[in-house]
Coordinates of C-alpha atoms in Angstrom, one line a residue:
X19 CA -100.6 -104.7 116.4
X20 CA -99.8 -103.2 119.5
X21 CA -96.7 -101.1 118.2
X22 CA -98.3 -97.8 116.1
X23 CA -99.1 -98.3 113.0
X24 CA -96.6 -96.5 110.6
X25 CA -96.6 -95.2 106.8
X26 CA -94.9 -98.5 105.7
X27 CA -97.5 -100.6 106.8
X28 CA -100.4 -98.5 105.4
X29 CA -98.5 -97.8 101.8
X30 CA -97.9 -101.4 101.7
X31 CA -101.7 -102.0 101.7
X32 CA -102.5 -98.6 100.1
X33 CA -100.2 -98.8 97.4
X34 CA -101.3 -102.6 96.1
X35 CA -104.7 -101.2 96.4
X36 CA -104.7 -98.0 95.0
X37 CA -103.2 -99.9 91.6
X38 CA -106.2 -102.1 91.8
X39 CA -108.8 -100.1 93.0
X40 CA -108.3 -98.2 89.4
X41 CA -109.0 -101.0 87.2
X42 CA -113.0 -100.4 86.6
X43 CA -112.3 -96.7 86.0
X44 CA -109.1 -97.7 83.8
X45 CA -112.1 -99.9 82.2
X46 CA -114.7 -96.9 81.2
X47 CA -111.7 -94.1 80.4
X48 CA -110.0 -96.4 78.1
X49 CA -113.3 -96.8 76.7
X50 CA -114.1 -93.1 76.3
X51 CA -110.2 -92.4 75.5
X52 CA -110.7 -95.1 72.2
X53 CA -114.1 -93.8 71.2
X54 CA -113.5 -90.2 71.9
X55 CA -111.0 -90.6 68.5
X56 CA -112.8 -92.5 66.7
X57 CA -113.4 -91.2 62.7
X58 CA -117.5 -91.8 62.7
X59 CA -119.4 -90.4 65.3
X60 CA -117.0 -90.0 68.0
X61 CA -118.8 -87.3 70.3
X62 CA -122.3 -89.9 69.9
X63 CA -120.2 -92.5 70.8
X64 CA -118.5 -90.4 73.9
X65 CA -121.7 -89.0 75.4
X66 CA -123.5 -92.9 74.9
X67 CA -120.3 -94.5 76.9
X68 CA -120.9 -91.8 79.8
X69 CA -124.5 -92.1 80.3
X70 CA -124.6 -96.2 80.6
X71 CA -121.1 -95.9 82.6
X72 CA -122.8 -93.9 85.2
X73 CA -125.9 -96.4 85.0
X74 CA -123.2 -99.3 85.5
X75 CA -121.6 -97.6 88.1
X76 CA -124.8 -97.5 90.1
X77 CA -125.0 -101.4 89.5
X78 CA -121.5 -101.9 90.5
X79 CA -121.8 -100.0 93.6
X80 CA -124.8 -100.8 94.8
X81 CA -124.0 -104.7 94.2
X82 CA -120.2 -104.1 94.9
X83 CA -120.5 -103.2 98.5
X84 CA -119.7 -106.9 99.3
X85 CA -115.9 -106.1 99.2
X86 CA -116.5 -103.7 102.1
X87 CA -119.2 -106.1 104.0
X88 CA -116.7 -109.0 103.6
X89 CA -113.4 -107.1 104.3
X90 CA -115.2 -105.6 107.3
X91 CA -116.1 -108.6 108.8
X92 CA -113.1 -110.7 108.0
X93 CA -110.6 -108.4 108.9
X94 CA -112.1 -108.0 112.6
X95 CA -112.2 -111.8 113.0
X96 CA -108.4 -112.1 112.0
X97 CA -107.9 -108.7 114.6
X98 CA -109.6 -111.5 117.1
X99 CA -107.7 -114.3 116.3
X100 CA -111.1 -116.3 115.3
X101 CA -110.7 -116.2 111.7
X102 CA -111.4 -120.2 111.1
X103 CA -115.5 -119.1 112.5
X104 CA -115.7 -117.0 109.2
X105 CA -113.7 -119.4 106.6
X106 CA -117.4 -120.3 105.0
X107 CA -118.7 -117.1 104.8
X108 CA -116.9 -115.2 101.6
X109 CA -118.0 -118.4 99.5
X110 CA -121.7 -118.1 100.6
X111 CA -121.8 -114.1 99.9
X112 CA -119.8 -114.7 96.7
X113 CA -123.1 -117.3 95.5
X114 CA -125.3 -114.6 96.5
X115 CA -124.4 -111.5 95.4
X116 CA -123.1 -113.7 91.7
X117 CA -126.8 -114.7 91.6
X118 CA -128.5 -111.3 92.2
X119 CA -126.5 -110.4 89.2
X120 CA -128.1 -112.4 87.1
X121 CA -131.4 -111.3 88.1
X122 CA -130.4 -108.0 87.3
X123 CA -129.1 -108.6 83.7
X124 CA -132.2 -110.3 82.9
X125 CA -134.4 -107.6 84.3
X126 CA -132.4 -104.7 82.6
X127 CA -131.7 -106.2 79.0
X128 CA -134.6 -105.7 77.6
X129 CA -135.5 -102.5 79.0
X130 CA -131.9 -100.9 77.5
X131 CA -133.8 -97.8 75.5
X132 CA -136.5 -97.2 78.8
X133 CA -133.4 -97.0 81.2
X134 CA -131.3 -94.5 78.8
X135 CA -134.1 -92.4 77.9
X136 CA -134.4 -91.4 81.6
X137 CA -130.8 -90.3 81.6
X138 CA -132.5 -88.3 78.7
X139 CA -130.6 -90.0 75.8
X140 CA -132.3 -90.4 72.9
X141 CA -131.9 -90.5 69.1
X142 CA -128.3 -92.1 68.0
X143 CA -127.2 -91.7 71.3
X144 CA -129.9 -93.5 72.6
X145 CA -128.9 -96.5 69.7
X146 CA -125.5 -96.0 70.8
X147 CA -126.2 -96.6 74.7
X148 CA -128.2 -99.5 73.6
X149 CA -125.7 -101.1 72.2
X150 CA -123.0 -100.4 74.7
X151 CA -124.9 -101.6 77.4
X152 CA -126.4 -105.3 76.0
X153 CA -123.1 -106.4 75.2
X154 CA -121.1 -105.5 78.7
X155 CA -124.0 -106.2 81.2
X156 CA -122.9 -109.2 80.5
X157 CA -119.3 -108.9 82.5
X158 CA -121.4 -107.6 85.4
X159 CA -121.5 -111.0 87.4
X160 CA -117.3 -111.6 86.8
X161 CA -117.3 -108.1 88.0
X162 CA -118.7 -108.8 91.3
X163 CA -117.4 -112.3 91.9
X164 CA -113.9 -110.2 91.7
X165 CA -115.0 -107.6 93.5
X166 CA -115.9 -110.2 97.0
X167 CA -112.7 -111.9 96.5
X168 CA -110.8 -108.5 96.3
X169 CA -112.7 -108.2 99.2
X170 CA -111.4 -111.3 101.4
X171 CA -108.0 -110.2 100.2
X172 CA -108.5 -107.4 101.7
X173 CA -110.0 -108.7 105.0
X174 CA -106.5 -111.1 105.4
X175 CA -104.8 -108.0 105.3
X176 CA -103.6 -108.5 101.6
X177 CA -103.9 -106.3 98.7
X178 CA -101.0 -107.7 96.8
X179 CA -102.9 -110.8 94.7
X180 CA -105.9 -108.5 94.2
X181 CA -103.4 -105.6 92.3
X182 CA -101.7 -108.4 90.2
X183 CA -105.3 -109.5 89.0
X184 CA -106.2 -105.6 88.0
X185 CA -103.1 -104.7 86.0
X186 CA -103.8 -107.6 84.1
X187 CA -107.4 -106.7 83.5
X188 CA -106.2 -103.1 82.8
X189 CA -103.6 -104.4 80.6
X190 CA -106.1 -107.3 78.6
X191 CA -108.8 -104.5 78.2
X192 CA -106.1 -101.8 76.5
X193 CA -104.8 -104.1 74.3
X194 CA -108.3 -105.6 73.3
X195 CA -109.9 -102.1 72.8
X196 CA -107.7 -100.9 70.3
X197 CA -108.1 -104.2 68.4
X198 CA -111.6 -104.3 68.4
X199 CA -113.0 -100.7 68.4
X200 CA -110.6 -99.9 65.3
X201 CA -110.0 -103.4 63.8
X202 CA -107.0 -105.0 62.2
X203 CA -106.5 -104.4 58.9
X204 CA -108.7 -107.6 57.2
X205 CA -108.3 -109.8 59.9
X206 CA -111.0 -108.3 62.9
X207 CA -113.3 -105.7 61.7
X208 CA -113.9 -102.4 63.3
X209 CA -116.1 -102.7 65.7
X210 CA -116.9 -99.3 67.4
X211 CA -118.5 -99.2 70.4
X212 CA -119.5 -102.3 70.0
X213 CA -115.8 -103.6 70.2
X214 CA -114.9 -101.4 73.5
X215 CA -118.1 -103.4 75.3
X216 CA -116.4 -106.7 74.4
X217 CA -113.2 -105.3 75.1
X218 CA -114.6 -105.1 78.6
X219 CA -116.5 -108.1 79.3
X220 CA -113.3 -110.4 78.2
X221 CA -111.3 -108.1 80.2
X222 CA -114.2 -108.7 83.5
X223 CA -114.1 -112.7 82.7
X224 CA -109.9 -112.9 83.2
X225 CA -110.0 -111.0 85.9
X226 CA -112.6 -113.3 87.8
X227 CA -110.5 -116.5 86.2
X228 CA -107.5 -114.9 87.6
X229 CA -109.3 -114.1 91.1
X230 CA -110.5 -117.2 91.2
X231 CA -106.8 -118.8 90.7
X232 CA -105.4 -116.9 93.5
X233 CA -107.9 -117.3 96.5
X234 CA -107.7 -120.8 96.0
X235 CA -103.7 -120.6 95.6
X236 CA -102.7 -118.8 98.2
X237 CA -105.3 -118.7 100.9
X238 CA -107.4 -121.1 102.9
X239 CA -110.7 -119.5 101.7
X240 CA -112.4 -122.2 99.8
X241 CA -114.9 -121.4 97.0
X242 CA -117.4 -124.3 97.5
X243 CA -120.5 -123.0 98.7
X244 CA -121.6 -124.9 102.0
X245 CA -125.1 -124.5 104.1
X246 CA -126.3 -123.9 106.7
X247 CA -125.2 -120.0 106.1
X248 CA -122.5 -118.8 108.5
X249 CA -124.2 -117.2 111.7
X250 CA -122.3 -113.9 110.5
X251 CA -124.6 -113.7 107.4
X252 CA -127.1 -111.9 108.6
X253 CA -124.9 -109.2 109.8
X254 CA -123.5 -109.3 106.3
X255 CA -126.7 -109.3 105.1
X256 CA -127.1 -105.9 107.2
X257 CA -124.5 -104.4 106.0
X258 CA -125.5 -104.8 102.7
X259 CA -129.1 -103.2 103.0
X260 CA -127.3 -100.5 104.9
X261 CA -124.9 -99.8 101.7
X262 CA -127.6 -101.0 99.1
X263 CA -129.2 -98.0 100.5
X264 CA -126.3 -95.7 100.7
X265 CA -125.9 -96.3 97.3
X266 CA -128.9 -95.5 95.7
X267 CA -128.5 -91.8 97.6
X268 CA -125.0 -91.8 96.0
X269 CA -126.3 -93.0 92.1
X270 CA -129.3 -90.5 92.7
X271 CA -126.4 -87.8 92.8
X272 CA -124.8 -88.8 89.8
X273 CA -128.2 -89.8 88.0
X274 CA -129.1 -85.6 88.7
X275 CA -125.6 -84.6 87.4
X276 CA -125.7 -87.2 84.3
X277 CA -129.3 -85.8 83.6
X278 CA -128.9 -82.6 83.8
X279 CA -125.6 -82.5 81.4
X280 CA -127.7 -84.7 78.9
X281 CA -130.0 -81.6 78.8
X282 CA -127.9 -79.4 78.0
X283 CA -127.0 -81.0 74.5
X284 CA -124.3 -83.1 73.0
X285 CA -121.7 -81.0 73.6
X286 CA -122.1 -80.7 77.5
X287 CA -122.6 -84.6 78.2
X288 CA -119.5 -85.2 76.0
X289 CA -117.7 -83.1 78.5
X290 CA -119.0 -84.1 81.4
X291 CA -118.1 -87.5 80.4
X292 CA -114.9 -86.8 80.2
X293 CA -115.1 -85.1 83.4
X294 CA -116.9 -87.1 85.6
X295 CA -114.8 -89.7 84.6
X296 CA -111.7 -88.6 85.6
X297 CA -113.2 -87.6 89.2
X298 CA -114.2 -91.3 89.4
X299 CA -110.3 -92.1 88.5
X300 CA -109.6 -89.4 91.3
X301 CA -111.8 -91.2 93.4
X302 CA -110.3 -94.9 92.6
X303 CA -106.5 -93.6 93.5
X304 CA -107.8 -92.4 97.0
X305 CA -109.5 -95.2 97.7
X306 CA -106.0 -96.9 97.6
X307 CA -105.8 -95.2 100.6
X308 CA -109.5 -96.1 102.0
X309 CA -109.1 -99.4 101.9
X310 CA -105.9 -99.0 104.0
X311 CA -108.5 -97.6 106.4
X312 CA -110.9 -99.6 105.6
X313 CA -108.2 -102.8 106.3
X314 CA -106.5 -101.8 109.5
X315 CA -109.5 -100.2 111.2
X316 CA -111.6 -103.3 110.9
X317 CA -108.4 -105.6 112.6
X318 CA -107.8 -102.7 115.5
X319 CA -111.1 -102.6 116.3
X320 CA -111.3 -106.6 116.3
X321 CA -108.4 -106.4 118.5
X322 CA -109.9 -103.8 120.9
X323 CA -106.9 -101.5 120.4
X324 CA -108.7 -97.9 120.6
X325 CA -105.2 -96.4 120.9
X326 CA -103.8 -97.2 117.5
X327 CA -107.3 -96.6 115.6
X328 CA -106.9 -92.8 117.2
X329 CA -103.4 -92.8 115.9
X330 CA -104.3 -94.7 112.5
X331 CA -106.9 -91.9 112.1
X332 CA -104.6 -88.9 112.5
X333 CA -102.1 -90.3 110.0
X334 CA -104.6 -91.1 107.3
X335 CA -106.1 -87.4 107.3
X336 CA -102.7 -86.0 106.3
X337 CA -102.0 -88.5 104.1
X338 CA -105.6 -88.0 102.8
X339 CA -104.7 -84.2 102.4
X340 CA -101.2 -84.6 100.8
X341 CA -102.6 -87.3 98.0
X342 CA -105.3 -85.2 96.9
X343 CA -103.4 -82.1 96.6
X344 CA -101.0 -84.2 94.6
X345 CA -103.4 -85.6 92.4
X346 CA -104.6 -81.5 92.0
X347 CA -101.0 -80.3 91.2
X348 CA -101.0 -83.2 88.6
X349 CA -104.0 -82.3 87.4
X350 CA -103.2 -78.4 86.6
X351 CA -99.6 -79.5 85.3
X352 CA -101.4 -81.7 82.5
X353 CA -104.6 -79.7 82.5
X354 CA -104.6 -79.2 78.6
X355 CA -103.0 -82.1 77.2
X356 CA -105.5 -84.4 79.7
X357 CA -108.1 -83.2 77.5
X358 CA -106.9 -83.9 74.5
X359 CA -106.1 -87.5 75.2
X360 CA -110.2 -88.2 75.0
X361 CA -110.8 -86.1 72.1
X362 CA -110.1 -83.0 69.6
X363 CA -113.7 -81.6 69.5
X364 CA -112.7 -78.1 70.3
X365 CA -116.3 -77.0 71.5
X366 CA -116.4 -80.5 74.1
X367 CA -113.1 -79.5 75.2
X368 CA -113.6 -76.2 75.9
X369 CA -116.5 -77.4 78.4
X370 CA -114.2 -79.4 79.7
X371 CA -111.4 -77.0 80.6
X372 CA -114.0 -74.7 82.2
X373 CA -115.0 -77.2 84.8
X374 CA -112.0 -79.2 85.3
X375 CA -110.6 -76.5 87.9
X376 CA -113.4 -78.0 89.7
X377 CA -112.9 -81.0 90.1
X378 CA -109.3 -80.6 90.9
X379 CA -109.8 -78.5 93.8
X380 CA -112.3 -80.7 95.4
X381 CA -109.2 -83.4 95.4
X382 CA -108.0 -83.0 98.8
X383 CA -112.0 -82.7 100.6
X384 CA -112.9 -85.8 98.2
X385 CA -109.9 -87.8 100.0
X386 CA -110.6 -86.9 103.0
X387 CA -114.4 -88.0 102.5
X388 CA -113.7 -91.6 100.8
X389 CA -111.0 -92.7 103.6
X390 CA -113.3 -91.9 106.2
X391 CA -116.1 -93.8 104.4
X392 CA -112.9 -96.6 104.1
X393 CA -112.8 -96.5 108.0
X394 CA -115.8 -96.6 108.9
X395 CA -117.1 -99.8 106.8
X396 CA -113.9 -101.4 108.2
X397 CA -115.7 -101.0 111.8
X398 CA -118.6 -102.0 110.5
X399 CA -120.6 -98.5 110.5
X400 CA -122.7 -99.2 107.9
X401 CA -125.9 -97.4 109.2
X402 CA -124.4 -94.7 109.9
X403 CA -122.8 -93.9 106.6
X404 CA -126.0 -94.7 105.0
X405 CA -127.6 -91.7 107.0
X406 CA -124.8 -89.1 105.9
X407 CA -124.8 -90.0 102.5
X408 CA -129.4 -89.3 102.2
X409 CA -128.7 -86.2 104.3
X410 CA -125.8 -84.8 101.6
X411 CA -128.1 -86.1 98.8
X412 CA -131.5 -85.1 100.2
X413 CA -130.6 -82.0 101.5
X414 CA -127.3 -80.5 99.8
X415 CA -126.9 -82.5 96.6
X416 CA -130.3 -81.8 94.7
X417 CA -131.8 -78.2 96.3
X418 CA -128.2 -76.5 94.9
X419 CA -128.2 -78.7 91.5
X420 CA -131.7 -77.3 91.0
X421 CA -130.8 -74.4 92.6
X422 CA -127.7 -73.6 90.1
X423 CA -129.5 -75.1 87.3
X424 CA -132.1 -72.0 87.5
X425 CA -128.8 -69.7 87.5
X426 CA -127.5 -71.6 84.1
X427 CA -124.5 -72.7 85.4
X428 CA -124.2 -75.5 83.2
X429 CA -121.8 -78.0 84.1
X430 CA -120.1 -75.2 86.3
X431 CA -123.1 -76.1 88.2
X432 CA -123.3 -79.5 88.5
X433 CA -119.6 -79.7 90.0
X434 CA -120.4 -77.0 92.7
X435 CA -122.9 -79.2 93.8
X436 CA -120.6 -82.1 93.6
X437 CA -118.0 -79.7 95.8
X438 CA -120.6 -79.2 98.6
X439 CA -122.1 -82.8 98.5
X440 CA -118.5 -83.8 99.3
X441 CA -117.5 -81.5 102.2
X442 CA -121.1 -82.8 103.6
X443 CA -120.2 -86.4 103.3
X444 CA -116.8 -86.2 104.8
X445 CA -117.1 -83.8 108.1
X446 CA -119.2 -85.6 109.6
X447 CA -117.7 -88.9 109.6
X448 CA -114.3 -86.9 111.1
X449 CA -116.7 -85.4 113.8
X450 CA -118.4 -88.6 114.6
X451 CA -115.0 -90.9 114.7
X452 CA -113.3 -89.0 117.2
X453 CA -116.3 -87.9 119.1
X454 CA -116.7 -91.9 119.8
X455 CA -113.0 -93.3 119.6
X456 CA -111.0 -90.9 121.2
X457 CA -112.9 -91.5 124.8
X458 CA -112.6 -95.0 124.5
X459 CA -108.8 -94.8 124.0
X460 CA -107.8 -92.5 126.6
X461 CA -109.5 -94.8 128.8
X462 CA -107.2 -98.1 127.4

């Protein structure tokens, strides 16, 4: 690692990654793609599959931070050449972040309806969000068991095994959700949204099987839980309480923006379903690109080597810049026909078109901001990155959401505050990386 680090070697992390990071957003748009043209009650449907995928994204998030706590630590003990110390440890967070799960099912199941109706659901999208939910809760533990071992891929430096795993899950839950929301002739019955929930959980259980497969296969990273806990638990442990927390300020953004487009009727939570999921889809194709970050900053800074992290930095932010204004052009090309993919409600998608502009100009701030959060948990910044994410919540986030909401801006609204909540998440975590990094290499 002591030669620079060049575009090959971060596309041939990025790429792998970028094609798996996608699979849980591939998971809820193929959802909302199905349902959104479905013959009976397709807008219900629509607006029920965005509120509980913004509730399950909060779960998977706030749970799903193991990836990064693992990767982290992993990766900086293969930088050092002590990797064997660590060779317990991703079977002993695996057991406990698998059983917190549980927990978490049984606590949420039977308070589906009181969960929703915060999110202001309520009628037959209420029933609709029920029924959604208590079927693919239940692929929330094979979720997170992939979600670590994509993780300890990630920490040896390997993204490969983890992208194989996601196409197939991407793959499994296309097919199945066109078999089961719309039914085969006599043979499988249409199952609605009921079917797209199944389609999900089946599609969650091969990925784990298949996850499962390959870090036994092809690594020395054994799945057998062992005690006494690895010494480097409790800073994993750290790390998570850091995220945990970082989360919740993230979910409470999207909780206020979910809320407030339930208020403003069917209509606007339809859109904004279709728009909010498309910015998490955004997201997941930077993030190919964060966990590049995330990857190599964790093994340089293992490894001491202050120089390349400077230089690792530099590229990543154009990089950062060029993806998300590609992902923008993209976006305007196929703004129309985008659209129309999730559904032909003319009044949804014209709510839709008048905030998608939006989102596709916050692309190349929104990169910058997720690779920076990639770096950063790869050195193991977790406090840090849990302060700037309350400050943009506290402070930006929810005074302009109110603040915009008073104006009427709608859904207009809820994506400038989306815009600024960004641009305060990301600037500092620039500002703060070179202010510490660049002394330290100049003096290497």
């Amino acid at each position: 690692m002591s030669a620079s680090i060049t575009l090959k070697q971060i596309n041939k992390l990025a790429i792998p990654a970028l094609i798996s990071g996608v699979s849980e957003p591939i998971l809820s748009l193929t959802d909302a793609a199905i349902i959104g043209n479905m013959d009976y009650g397709a807008t219900q449907s629509l607006a029920a599959v965005g509120i509980v995928t913004t509730f399950m994204s909060m779960l998977i998030w706030v749970l799903g931070q193991t990836r990064s706590a693992i990767s982290s630590i992993v990766s900086q003990y293969l930088g050092a050449d002590r990797l064997d110390e660590v060779n317990n440890l991703p079977a002993q967070a695996i057991f406990l972040i698998t059983s917190l799960s549980v927990l978490i099912i049984i606590g949420t199941y039977p308070f589906a309806a009181q969960i929703f109706k915060i999110y202001n659901a309520s009628g037959v999208i209420l029933n609709y969000s029920i029924d959604y939910y208590q079927i693919r809760v239940f692929g929330f533990p094979f979720t997170l068991f992939t979600i670590a071992v994509f993780g300890t891929f990630r920490g040896l430096q390997n993204t490969y095994y983890p992208m194989l795993i996601a196409i197939a899950g991407a793959l499994a839950n296309i097919v199945l959700d066109i078999v089961l929301v719309y039914g085969v002739t006599d043979v499988i019955p249409a199952m609605h949204i009921k079917g797209a929930a199944y389609a999900s959980v089946i599609a969650q259980t091969i990925m784990a099987l298949l996850s499962a497969y390959y870090i036994l296969k092809k690594t020395n990273i054994p799945l057998l839980v062992k005690f006494p806990f690895n010494p480097e638990i409790k800073r994993f442990i750290s790390m998570i309480l850091n995220l945990f927390v970082r989360t919740i300020a993230l979910n409470i953004a999207l909780y206020f923006g979910t809320s407030f487009a339930t208020k403003y009727g069917t209509t606007y939570i339809a859109a904004y379903t279709i728009a909010i999921n498309l910015w998490f889809l955004g997201a997941f194709l930077i993030d190919g690109y964060a966990s590049a970050g995330n990857i190599l900053s964790g093994k340089l800074f293992g490894a001491k080597n202050y120089k390349n992290l400077i230089d690792l930095s530099n590229k990543l932010i154009k990089y950062g810049i060029i993806i998300g204004i590609v992902i923008s052009v993209t976006g305007a090309i196929f703004y129309y026909p985008i659209g129309n993919i999730f559904t032909d409600d003319k009044a949804v998608l014209d709510e839709f078109y008048n905030v998608f502009w939006i989102i596709l100009a916050m692309q190349p701030l929104c990169a910058l901001a997720f690779i920076f959060d990639g770096v950063f948990k790869g050195l193991g910044k977790m406090q840090y990155l849990r302060n700037v994410l309350l400050f943009s919540t506290l402070f930006i986030f929810i005074p302009v959401i109110y603040c915009v909401d008073t104006l009427d801006y709608k859904l207009s609204g809820i994506f400038i505050a989306f815009t600024l909540w960004i641009i305060a998440r990301g600037l500092p975590l620039i500002i703060k990386f070179r202010k510490t990094f660049k002394p330290l290499a100049q003096n290497t």
